[in-house]
Coordinates of C-alpha atoms and ligand atoms in Angstrom, one line a residue:
M1452 CA -44.1 -166.8 -23.1
A1453 CA -42.2 -169.5 -24.9
V1454 CA -39.0 -171.3 -24.5
D1455 CA -36.3 -171.2 -27.1
L1456 CA -33.8 -174.0 -27.4
L1457 CA -30.2 -174.0 -28.5
L1458 CA -28.5 -177.3 -29.5
G1459 CA -25.3 -178.6 -31.0
L1460 CA -26.0 -180.5 -34.2
Q1461 CA -22.7 -182.4 -34.6
W1462 CA -20.5 -184.2 -32.1
G1463 CA -20.2 -181.3 -29.7
D1464 CA -17.9 -178.3 -29.4
E1465 CA -19.9 -176.5 -32.1
G1466 CA -19.6 -173.2 -30.3
K1467 CA -22.7 -173.3 -28.1
G1468 CA -21.2 -171.4 -25.2
K1469 CA -20.3 -168.5 -27.4
I1470 CA -23.7 -168.2 -28.9
V1471 CA -25.6 -168.6 -25.6
D1472 CA -23.5 -165.7 -24.3
V1473 CA -24.3 -163.6 -27.4
L1474 CA -28.1 -164.4 -27.1
T1475 CA -28.4 -164.0 -23.3
R1476 CA -29.3 -160.3 -23.5
N1477 CA -32.6 -161.4 -25.1
Y1478 CA -33.5 -163.7 -22.2
D1479 CA -34.4 -163.7 -18.5
I1480 CA -33.4 -167.3 -17.8
I1481 CA -30.7 -169.5 -19.3
A1482 CA -31.3 -173.1 -18.4
R1483 CA -28.9 -176.1 -18.9
F1484 CA -30.9 -179.3 -19.3
Q1485 CA -28.5 -182.3 -19.6
G1486 CA -24.9 -183.4 -19.5
G1487 CA -22.5 -182.3 -16.8
P1488 CA -18.8 -181.5 -16.6
N1489 CA -18.1 -183.5 -19.7
A1490 CA -19.1 -180.2 -21.4
G1491 CA -16.6 -177.4 -22.0
H1492 CA -18.4 -174.3 -23.2
T1493 CA -16.0 -171.5 -24.2
L1494 CA -16.9 -167.8 -24.1
E1495 CA -14.6 -164.9 -25.1
F1496 CA -15.0 -161.2 -24.5
D1497 CA -12.9 -158.2 -23.4
G1498 CA -9.8 -160.3 -24.2
I1499 CA -10.6 -163.0 -21.7
K1500 CA -11.5 -166.6 -22.4
H1501 CA -13.8 -168.5 -20.0
V1502 CA -14.5 -172.2 -20.1
L1503 CA -17.8 -173.3 -18.3
R1504 CA -18.5 -176.9 -17.5
T1505 CA -21.8 -177.1 -15.5
I1506 CA -22.6 -173.5 -15.1
P1507 CA -24.9 -172.1 -17.9
S1508 CA -23.3 -169.7 -20.4
G1509 CA -25.4 -166.7 -19.4
I1510 CA -23.5 -166.2 -16.1
F1511 CA -21.5 -163.3 -17.2
H1512 CA -24.5 -161.1 -17.8
D1513 CA -25.9 -158.9 -15.1
K1514 CA -29.5 -159.8 -15.1
A1515 CA -30.1 -163.3 -16.4
I1516 CA -30.9 -166.1 -14.0
N1517 CA -28.8 -169.2 -14.7
L1518 CA -30.7 -172.5 -14.0
I1519 CA -29.2 -175.9 -13.7
G1520 CA -32.0 -178.3 -14.5
N1521 CA -33.0 -181.8 -13.2
G1522 CA -31.5 -183.4 -16.3
V1523 CA -28.0 -182.2 -15.5
V1524 CA -25.5 -184.3 -13.5
I1525 CA -23.3 -182.2 -11.1
D1526 CA -19.9 -183.1 -9.8
P1527 CA -19.6 -180.9 -6.6
V1528 CA -15.8 -181.0 -6.9
V1529 CA -15.7 -179.7 -10.4
F1530 CA -18.5 -177.3 -9.7
A1531 CA -16.7 -175.8 -6.7
K1532 CA -13.6 -175.2 -8.9
E1533 CA -15.9 -173.5 -11.5
L1534 CA -17.3 -171.2 -8.8
E1535 CA -13.8 -170.4 -7.6
G1536 CA -12.9 -169.3 -11.2
L1537 CA -15.8 -166.9 -11.2
E1538 CA -14.8 -165.2 -7.9
Q1539 CA -12.2 -162.9 -9.6
F1540 CA -14.8 -161.6 -12.0
K1541 CA -17.1 -160.6 -9.1
I1542 CA -20.0 -162.6 -10.4
D1543 CA -22.8 -162.8 -7.8
Y1544 CA -23.5 -166.5 -8.5
R1545 CA -25.4 -166.9 -5.2
A1546 CA -28.0 -164.5 -6.5
K1547 CA -27.9 -165.4 -10.2
M1548 CA -27.8 -169.2 -10.1
V1549 CA -30.4 -171.7 -9.1
I1550 CA -30.1 -175.5 -9.1
S1551 CA -32.8 -178.1 -9.4
R1552 CA -33.2 -180.4 -6.4
K1553 CA -33.8 -183.2 -8.8
A1554 CA -30.4 -182.9 -10.5
H1555 CA -28.2 -186.0 -9.8
L1556 CA -24.8 -185.9 -8.1
I1557 CA -21.6 -187.4 -9.6
L1558 CA -19.9 -189.2 -6.7
P1559 CA -16.1 -189.8 -6.6
T1560 CA -16.7 -193.5 -7.2
H1561 CA -18.7 -192.6 -10.4
R1562 CA -15.5 -191.1 -11.8
L1563 CA -13.6 -194.2 -10.8
L1564 CA -16.2 -196.5 -12.3
D1565 CA -15.9 -194.5 -15.6
A1566 CA -12.2 -195.1 -15.6
A1567 CA -12.5 -198.8 -14.8
S1568 CA -15.2 -199.3 -17.4
E1569 CA -13.1 -197.6 -20.1
A1570 CA -9.9 -199.5 -19.1
A1571 CA -11.9 -202.8 -19.3
K1572 CA -13.1 -202.0 -22.8
G1573 CA -9.5 -201.7 -24.1
K1574 CA -9.5 -200.8 -27.7
A1575 CA -13.3 -200.6 -27.8
K1576 CA -13.3 -197.7 -25.3
I1577 CA -15.8 -194.9 -25.8
G1578 CA -13.2 -192.2 -25.3
S1579 CA -15.1 -190.8 -22.4
T1580 CA -14.1 -187.6 -20.7
L1581 CA -13.8 -189.7 -17.6
K1582 CA -16.0 -187.3 -15.6
G1583 CA -18.3 -190.1 -14.3
I1584 CA -21.1 -189.2 -16.6
G1585 CA -22.1 -192.7 -17.8
P1586 CA -22.1 -194.3 -14.3
T1587 CA -24.1 -191.4 -12.8
Y1588 CA -26.8 -191.6 -15.4
M1589 CA -26.8 -195.4 -15.0
D1590 CA -27.5 -194.9 -11.3
K1591 CA -30.2 -192.4 -12.2
T1592 CA -32.1 -194.8 -14.5
G1593 CA -31.3 -197.7 -12.1
R1594 CA -33.0 -195.7 -9.4
N1595 CA -30.0 -195.7 -7.1
G1596 CA -28.8 -192.1 -7.6
I1597 CA -28.3 -189.3 -5.1
R1598 CA -29.9 -186.0 -5.9
V1599 CA -29.1 -182.4 -4.9
G1600 CA -32.3 -182.4 -2.8
D1601 CA -31.0 -185.4 -0.8
I1602 CA -28.2 -183.4 0.7
E1603 CA -30.8 -181.2 2.5
L1604 CA -32.1 -184.3 4.3
D1605 CA -30.8 -186.1 7.4
G1606 CA -29.3 -189.5 6.8
W1607 CA -28.1 -188.9 3.2
K1608 CA -24.6 -189.8 4.1
E1609 CA -25.7 -193.4 5.0
K1610 CA -27.2 -193.6 1.6
Y1611 CA -24.0 -192.3 0.1
R1612 CA -21.9 -194.8 2.0
A1613 CA -24.0 -197.7 0.8
L1614 CA -23.8 -196.6 -2.8
A1615 CA -20.0 -195.9 -2.6
N1616 CA -19.4 -199.4 -1.1
K1617 CA -21.4 -201.0 -3.9
H1618 CA -19.3 -199.0 -6.4
E1619 CA -16.1 -200.2 -4.9
A1620 CA -17.2 -203.8 -5.3
M1621 CA -18.0 -203.0 -8.9
I1622 CA -14.6 -201.4 -9.5
A1623 CA -13.0 -204.6 -8.1
F1624 CA -15.1 -206.7 -10.3
Y1625 CA -13.7 -204.9 -13.4
N1626 CA -10.3 -206.3 -12.4
V1627 CA -8.3 -203.5 -14.0
D1628 CA -5.6 -201.3 -12.7
V1629 CA -7.4 -198.2 -11.3
Q1630 CA -5.4 -196.6 -8.4
Y1631 CA -7.2 -194.4 -6.0
D1632 CA -7.4 -193.0 -2.5
L1633 CA -11.1 -192.8 -1.8
A1634 CA -10.7 -191.2 1.6
E1635 CA -8.8 -188.3 0.0
M1636 CA -11.4 -188.0 -2.8
E1637 CA -14.2 -188.0 -0.2
T1638 CA -12.7 -185.2 1.8
E1639 CA -12.7 -183.0 -1.3
F1640 CA -16.2 -184.2 -2.2
F1641 CA -17.7 -183.4 1.2
E1642 CA -16.0 -180.0 1.4
S1643 CA -17.5 -179.2 -2.0
I1644 CA -20.9 -180.3 -0.9
E1645 CA -20.8 -177.7 1.8
L1646 CA -20.1 -175.0 -0.8
L1647 CA -22.9 -176.3 -3.0
K1648 CA -25.3 -176.0 -0.1
E1649 CA -24.7 -172.2 0.0
L1650 CA -26.5 -172.0 -3.4
Q1651 CA -30.2 -171.7 -4.1
F1652 CA -31.9 -175.1 -4.6
I1653 CA -35.2 -174.9 -6.2
D1654 CA -38.0 -177.1 -7.6
S1655 CA -37.0 -176.1 -11.1
E1656 CA -40.1 -177.3 -13.0
E1657 CA -42.3 -175.1 -10.8
Y1658 CA -39.9 -172.2 -11.0
L1659 CA -40.0 -172.4 -14.8
R1660 CA -43.8 -172.7 -14.8
Q1661 CA -44.1 -169.6 -12.8
A1662 CA -41.5 -167.8 -14.9
L1663 CA -43.5 -168.6 -18.1
K1664 CA -46.7 -167.5 -16.4
N1665 CA -45.1 -164.2 -15.6
G1666 CA -44.0 -163.6 -19.2
K1667 CA -40.3 -164.4 -18.7
T1668 CA -38.2 -165.5 -21.6
I1669 CA -36.2 -168.7 -21.4
L1670 CA -33.3 -170.1 -23.4
A1671 CA -32.5 -173.8 -22.9
E1672 CA -28.8 -174.5 -23.4
G1673 CA -27.8 -177.9 -24.7
A1674 CA -24.5 -179.6 -24.0
Q1675 CA -22.7 -182.1 -26.3
G1676 CA -24.2 -182.6 -29.8
S1677 CA -27.1 -184.5 -31.4
L1678 CA -24.7 -187.1 -32.8
L1679 CA -23.7 -187.9 -29.2
D1680 CA -27.4 -188.5 -28.1
I1681 CA -27.9 -191.7 -26.2
D1682 CA -30.8 -192.7 -28.6
F1683 CA -30.0 -191.0 -31.9
G1684 CA -26.3 -190.7 -31.8
T1685 CA -23.6 -193.0 -33.0
Y1686 CA -24.2 -195.6 -30.3
P1687 CA -22.3 -196.9 -28.3
F1688 CA -19.9 -194.0 -29.0
V1689 CA -22.2 -191.4 -27.4
T1690 CA -22.8 -189.8 -24.1
S1691 CA -25.4 -191.0 -21.7
S1692 CA -28.1 -188.3 -22.0
N1693 CA -30.6 -187.1 -24.6
T1694 CA -28.8 -184.2 -26.2
T1695 CA -31.6 -183.6 -28.6
A1696 CA -34.7 -181.3 -28.3
A1697 CA -36.7 -183.9 -26.3
G1698 CA -33.9 -183.8 -23.6
A1699 CA -34.9 -180.2 -22.9
C1700 CA -38.5 -181.3 -22.1
T1701 CA -37.4 -184.0 -19.7
G1702 CA -34.3 -182.2 -18.4
L1703 CA -36.3 -179.1 -17.4
G1704 CA -39.9 -180.2 -17.1
I1705 CA -41.1 -178.1 -20.0
A1706 CA -43.9 -179.3 -22.3
P1707 CA -43.1 -179.7 -26.0
S1708 CA -45.8 -177.2 -26.9
R1709 CA -43.9 -174.5 -25.0
I1710 CA -40.9 -174.7 -27.3
K1711 CA -40.7 -172.0 -30.0
E1712 CA -37.4 -171.4 -31.8
V1713 CA -34.9 -174.2 -32.0
Y1714 CA -31.4 -172.8 -32.8
G1715 CA -29.2 -175.4 -34.4
I1716 CA -25.4 -174.7 -34.1
F1717 CA -22.9 -176.3 -36.4
K1718 CA -19.3 -175.8 -37.4
A1719 CA -18.6 -175.0 -41.1
Y1720 CA -16.7 -178.3 -41.1
T1721 CA -16.9 -181.3 -38.7
T1722 CA -15.0 -182.3 -35.6
R1723 CA -15.2 -185.2 -33.2
V1724 CA -13.3 -186.0 -30.0
G1725 CA -13.1 -189.6 -28.6
S1726 CA -13.8 -192.8 -30.5
G1727 CA -16.5 -193.7 -33.0
P1728 CA -17.4 -193.5 -36.6
F1729 CA -16.9 -190.3 -38.6
P1730 CA -17.5 -190.7 -42.3
T1731 CA -16.1 -187.5 -43.5
E1732 CA -12.9 -187.6 -41.3
L1733 CA -9.7 -186.4 -43.0
F1734 CA -6.4 -188.2 -42.5
D1735 CA -4.4 -185.9 -44.8
E1736 CA -2.8 -182.5 -44.7
V1737 CA -6.1 -180.8 -45.2
G1738 CA -7.4 -182.3 -42.0
E1739 CA -4.2 -181.3 -40.2
D1740 CA -4.6 -177.8 -41.5
M1741 CA -8.2 -177.6 -40.1
A1742 CA -7.1 -178.9 -36.7
R1743 CA -4.2 -176.4 -36.6
I1744 CA -6.0 -173.3 -37.9
G1745 CA -9.1 -174.2 -35.9
N1746 CA -7.1 -174.9 -32.8
E1747 CA -9.1 -178.1 -32.4
F1748 CA -8.2 -179.3 -29.0
G1749 CA -10.8 -180.2 -26.4
A1750 CA -11.7 -177.4 -23.9
V1751 CA -12.0 -180.0 -21.1
T1752 CA -9.5 -182.7 -21.8
G1753 CA -7.1 -180.9 -24.2
R1754 CA -7.4 -184.0 -26.5
A1755 CA -6.9 -183.3 -30.2
R1756 CA -10.2 -183.2 -32.1
R1757 CA -10.5 -185.3 -35.2
C1758 CA -11.5 -183.1 -38.2
G1759 CA -13.3 -183.5 -41.5
W1760 CA -15.6 -182.0 -44.1
L1761 CA -19.2 -180.9 -43.4
D1762 CA -21.6 -183.9 -43.5
L1763 CA -25.0 -182.8 -44.7
V1764 CA -26.4 -186.3 -44.4
A1765 CA -25.8 -186.2 -40.7
L1766 CA -26.7 -182.6 -40.4
K1767 CA -30.1 -183.1 -42.2
Y1768 CA -30.8 -186.0 -39.8
T1769 CA -30.1 -183.9 -36.7
C1770 CA -32.1 -180.9 -38.0
E1771 CA -35.1 -183.2 -38.5
I1772 CA -34.8 -184.9 -35.1
N1773 CA -34.6 -181.5 -33.3
G1774 CA -37.0 -179.6 -35.4
V1775 CA -34.4 -176.9 -36.0
T1776 CA -36.0 -173.5 -37.0
Q1777 CA -32.8 -171.5 -37.4
L1778 CA -29.2 -172.4 -38.1
M1779 CA -26.0 -170.8 -36.9
M1780 CA -22.8 -171.5 -38.7
M1781 CA -19.6 -171.4 -36.6
K1782 CA -15.9 -171.1 -37.4
G1783 CA -16.5 -170.0 -41.0
D1784 CA -13.2 -168.1 -40.6
I1785 CA -11.2 -171.3 -40.2
L1786 CA -12.0 -172.3 -43.8
S1787 CA -10.4 -169.1 -45.3
G1788 CA -7.5 -170.1 -47.6
F1789 CA -8.7 -173.7 -48.5
S1790 CA -8.7 -173.6 -52.3
S1791 CA -11.6 -176.0 -52.5
L1792 CA -14.2 -177.1 -50.0
K1793 CA -16.1 -180.4 -50.0
V1794 CA -19.5 -181.0 -48.6
C1795 CA -20.9 -184.6 -48.2
T1796 CA -24.4 -184.7 -49.7
A1797 CA -25.0 -188.5 -49.8
Y1798 CA -23.4 -191.8 -48.8
K1799 CA -22.6 -194.9 -50.9
Y1800 CA -24.1 -197.6 -48.7
K1801 CA -24.3 -201.3 -49.7
G1802 CA -23.9 -200.4 -53.4
K1803 CA -26.7 -197.8 -53.3
T1804 CA -26.6 -194.0 -53.0
I1805 CA -28.6 -192.9 -49.9
E1806 CA -29.3 -189.5 -48.4
H1807 CA -30.3 -190.6 -44.9
L1808 CA -28.2 -191.7 -41.9
P1809 CA -28.3 -195.5 -41.8
F1810 CA -27.9 -197.8 -38.8
N1811 CA -24.2 -198.4 -39.6
I1812 CA -22.0 -195.6 -40.5
E1813 CA -18.6 -197.2 -40.0
D1814 CA -16.0 -196.8 -42.7
E1815 CA -16.6 -200.3 -44.0
N1816 CA -20.3 -199.5 -44.5
V1817 CA -20.5 -196.0 -45.9
T1818 CA -18.4 -193.9 -48.3
P1819 CA -19.2 -190.2 -48.5
I1820 CA -20.2 -188.6 -51.8
Y1821 CA -19.0 -185.0 -52.0
T1822 CA -20.0 -181.9 -53.8
E1823 CA -16.9 -179.7 -54.3
M1824 CA -17.0 -175.9 -54.1
K1825 CA -14.6 -173.1 -54.6
G1826 CA -13.1 -171.8 -51.3
W1827 CA -12.4 -168.1 -50.4
K1828 CA -9.1 -166.5 -49.5
E1829 CA -10.4 -163.5 -47.5
D1830 CA -9.9 -163.3 -43.8
L1831 CA -13.4 -163.1 -42.3
T1832 CA -12.4 -162.3 -38.7
K1833 CA -12.6 -158.5 -39.0
M1834 CA -15.9 -158.5 -41.0
T1835 CA -18.9 -157.1 -39.3
E1836 CA -21.7 -157.4 -41.9
T1837 CA -22.8 -159.8 -44.6
S1838 CA -22.1 -157.3 -47.4
Q1839 CA -18.4 -157.8 -46.8
F1840 CA -18.7 -161.6 -47.4
P1841 CA -16.7 -163.0 -50.4
K1842 CA -18.9 -164.5 -53.1
E1843 CA -17.6 -168.0 -52.4
L1844 CA -18.7 -167.8 -48.8
N1845 CA -22.2 -166.6 -49.9
D1846 CA -22.3 -169.6 -52.4
Y1847 CA -21.3 -172.0 -49.6
I1848 CA -24.1 -170.6 -47.3
A1849 CA -26.6 -170.6 -50.1
F1850 CA -25.8 -174.3 -50.9
L1851 CA -26.3 -175.4 -47.3
E1852 CA -29.5 -173.5 -47.0
K1853 CA -30.9 -175.1 -50.2
E1854 CA -29.9 -178.6 -49.0
L1855 CA -31.1 -178.2 -45.4
E1856 CA -34.1 -176.0 -46.2
I1857 CA -33.5 -174.0 -43.0
P1858 CA -32.2 -170.4 -43.0
I1859 CA -28.7 -169.8 -41.6
K1860 CA -29.3 -166.7 -39.4
V1861 CA -25.9 -166.3 -37.8
V1862 CA -22.4 -166.7 -39.2
S1863 CA -19.7 -166.7 -36.6
V1864 CA -16.3 -165.4 -37.8
G1865 CA -14.2 -165.7 -34.6
P1866 CA -14.3 -166.8 -31.0
D1867 CA -15.1 -163.3 -29.6
R1868 CA -18.6 -162.2 -28.6
T1869 CA -18.3 -159.4 -31.2
Q1870 CA -17.3 -161.7 -34.1
T1871 CA -20.9 -162.7 -34.7
I1872 CA -22.8 -161.6 -37.9
H1873 CA -26.6 -161.8 -38.1
R1874 CA -28.2 -162.4 -41.5
Ligands
LIG1930 P1 -19.1 -175.7 -27.2 O1 -18.8 -176.8 -26.3 O2 -20.1 -175.9 -28.2 O3 -19.5 -174.5 -26.4 O4 -17.8 -175.3 -28.0 P2 -16.3 -175.3 -27.4 O5 -16.1 -174.1 -26.5 O6 -15.9 -176.6 -26.8 O7 -15.4 -175.2 -28.7 C1 -15.6 -174.2 -29.6 C2 -14.2 -173.5 -29.8 O8 -14.3 -172.6 -30.9 C3 -13.9 -172.5 -28.6 O9 -12.5 -172.5 -28.5 C4 -14.4 -171.2 -29.1 O10 -13.8 -170.1 -28.5 C5 -14.1 -171.3 -30.6 N1 -15.1 -170.6 -31.5 C6 -16.4 -170.4 -31.4 N2 -16.9 -169.8 -32.5 C7 -15.8 -169.5 -33.3 C8 -15.7 -168.9 -34.6 O11 -16.6 -168.5 -35.2 N3 -14.4 -168.9 -35.0 C9 -13.3 -169.3 -34.4 N4 -12.1 -169.2 -34.9 N5 -13.4 -169.9 -33.1 C10 -14.7 -170.0 -32.6
LIG1931 P1 -19.6 -179.9 -25.3 O1 -20.9 -179.6 -24.5 C1 -17.4 -183.0 -27.5 C2 -17.7 -187.1 -26.0 C3 -16.5 -187.7 -25.4 C4 -16.7 -189.2 -25.8 C5 -18.2 -189.3 -25.6 C6 -18.7 -189.9 -24.2 O2 -18.4 -179.2 -24.8 O3 -19.9 -179.9 -26.7 P2 -18.7 -188.9 -21.7 O4 -17.7 -188.2 -20.9 O5 -20.0 -188.1 -21.9 O6 -19.0 -190.3 -21.3 O7 -18.1 -189.1 -23.2 O8 -18.8 -188.0 -25.8 N1 -18.1 -185.8 -25.4 C7 -18.0 -184.6 -26.0 N2 -17.4 -184.3 -27.1 N3 -18.0 -182.0 -26.7 C8 -18.6 -182.4 -25.5 O9 -19.3 -181.5 -24.8 C9 -18.6 -183.7 -25.1 N4 -19.1 -184.4 -24.0 C10 -18.8 -185.6 -24.2 O10 -15.3 -187.3 -26.0 O11 -16.4 -189.4 -27.1
LIG1932 MG1 -17.1 -178.0 -25.8

């Protein structure tokens, strides 16, 4: 059988968690392949809202196995809290979750290094979620990291101590004000490690190989969004992993030839949290309305998300890089009541009109060129089928499909599992 892949096409928070939850009934295994607790994936059903950080978004279903792949970075402390949150829902995570031995661990000092690095950058800071993501991936590529499989071995604590000591020296080198009590952080860390050890560790690439051989269906769940990709995103204002399709191959050990459908998730407008360029960002009342109506506050940090119009130049770029086969448009309901809608179809760049994403997309380099469309007034949140859609929404969707040359197969009209319309 093949592997399907689900990715965010913008700067994250597109609604990946919701859609993975909706799609889980079609799959045997849901596999996270990169990122870590910088992610906040929201699921809503039966009047309850859940926010997942490291745990794959298929965990609330009875049958699916939820796999945390080698490309993910795990903070045992955050992870333990997540597990605690599942207790009240009687989720048998010991049976339904498996973790790659090759996944790297986020240490307490990685979190401190993240804070020190951001403080040292001052105004140029990335706007990191401060979960230790960057420093952990640096240790991974620097070949110093500690992996889940290490904690099954004797002597790993010596390796830990040496790395933590090195980190402390690095924190001092930054010469910024980062207050911490490492002993306290370590107590929590080692307690959480004991809890982590109760879960099933696996050689995940072999596990997935066997699963494919036995005809199991697999959905790979991405975190963040393609514009935050370490290679193809708005560097340096990105995260430290490959959030694009290739990341699923390296983050799970799956061959490219195994990937079938690539579901690309995007919001009907654009948001971004943290620093970095955002050509279609709005600084006026329209942007404020989007943020308020869309409740655009980070699921992890609570930070206000910056809002703006849909950017088709960026979206075309991410569709291409990922080889998207089907699109899913989220939060269409938020645009109800906007008298006119703008969609960016090209940039003015160095005096020329261009339709591709250039190297520099800062405000001083690009000016978005918009196509304006009529908005719709109707409330979409109670709609259950496409025949109820207002004409203006159909026009909006048709325009995007024509420009992107990929079908929009799902339109999401609210946060709940049930507010999902298939086309
Ligand atoms: P993720 O990180 O991609 O999983 O997305 P987040 O959970 O960080 O952010 C998406 C937010 O939008 C969450 O609060 C969701 O509950 C909410 N959401 C998802 N789809 C829709 C939708 O179609 N309409 C509305 N109004 N909210 C949605
Ligand atoms: P989900 O999976 C939105 C952003 C941060 C910051 C940059 C680097 O919920 O869509 P990091 O902590 O990775 O060093 O931060 O990336 N960022 C996200 N923005 N959604 C996310 O995840 C994000 N994960 C990281 O705000 O700008
Ligand atoms: Mg999120």
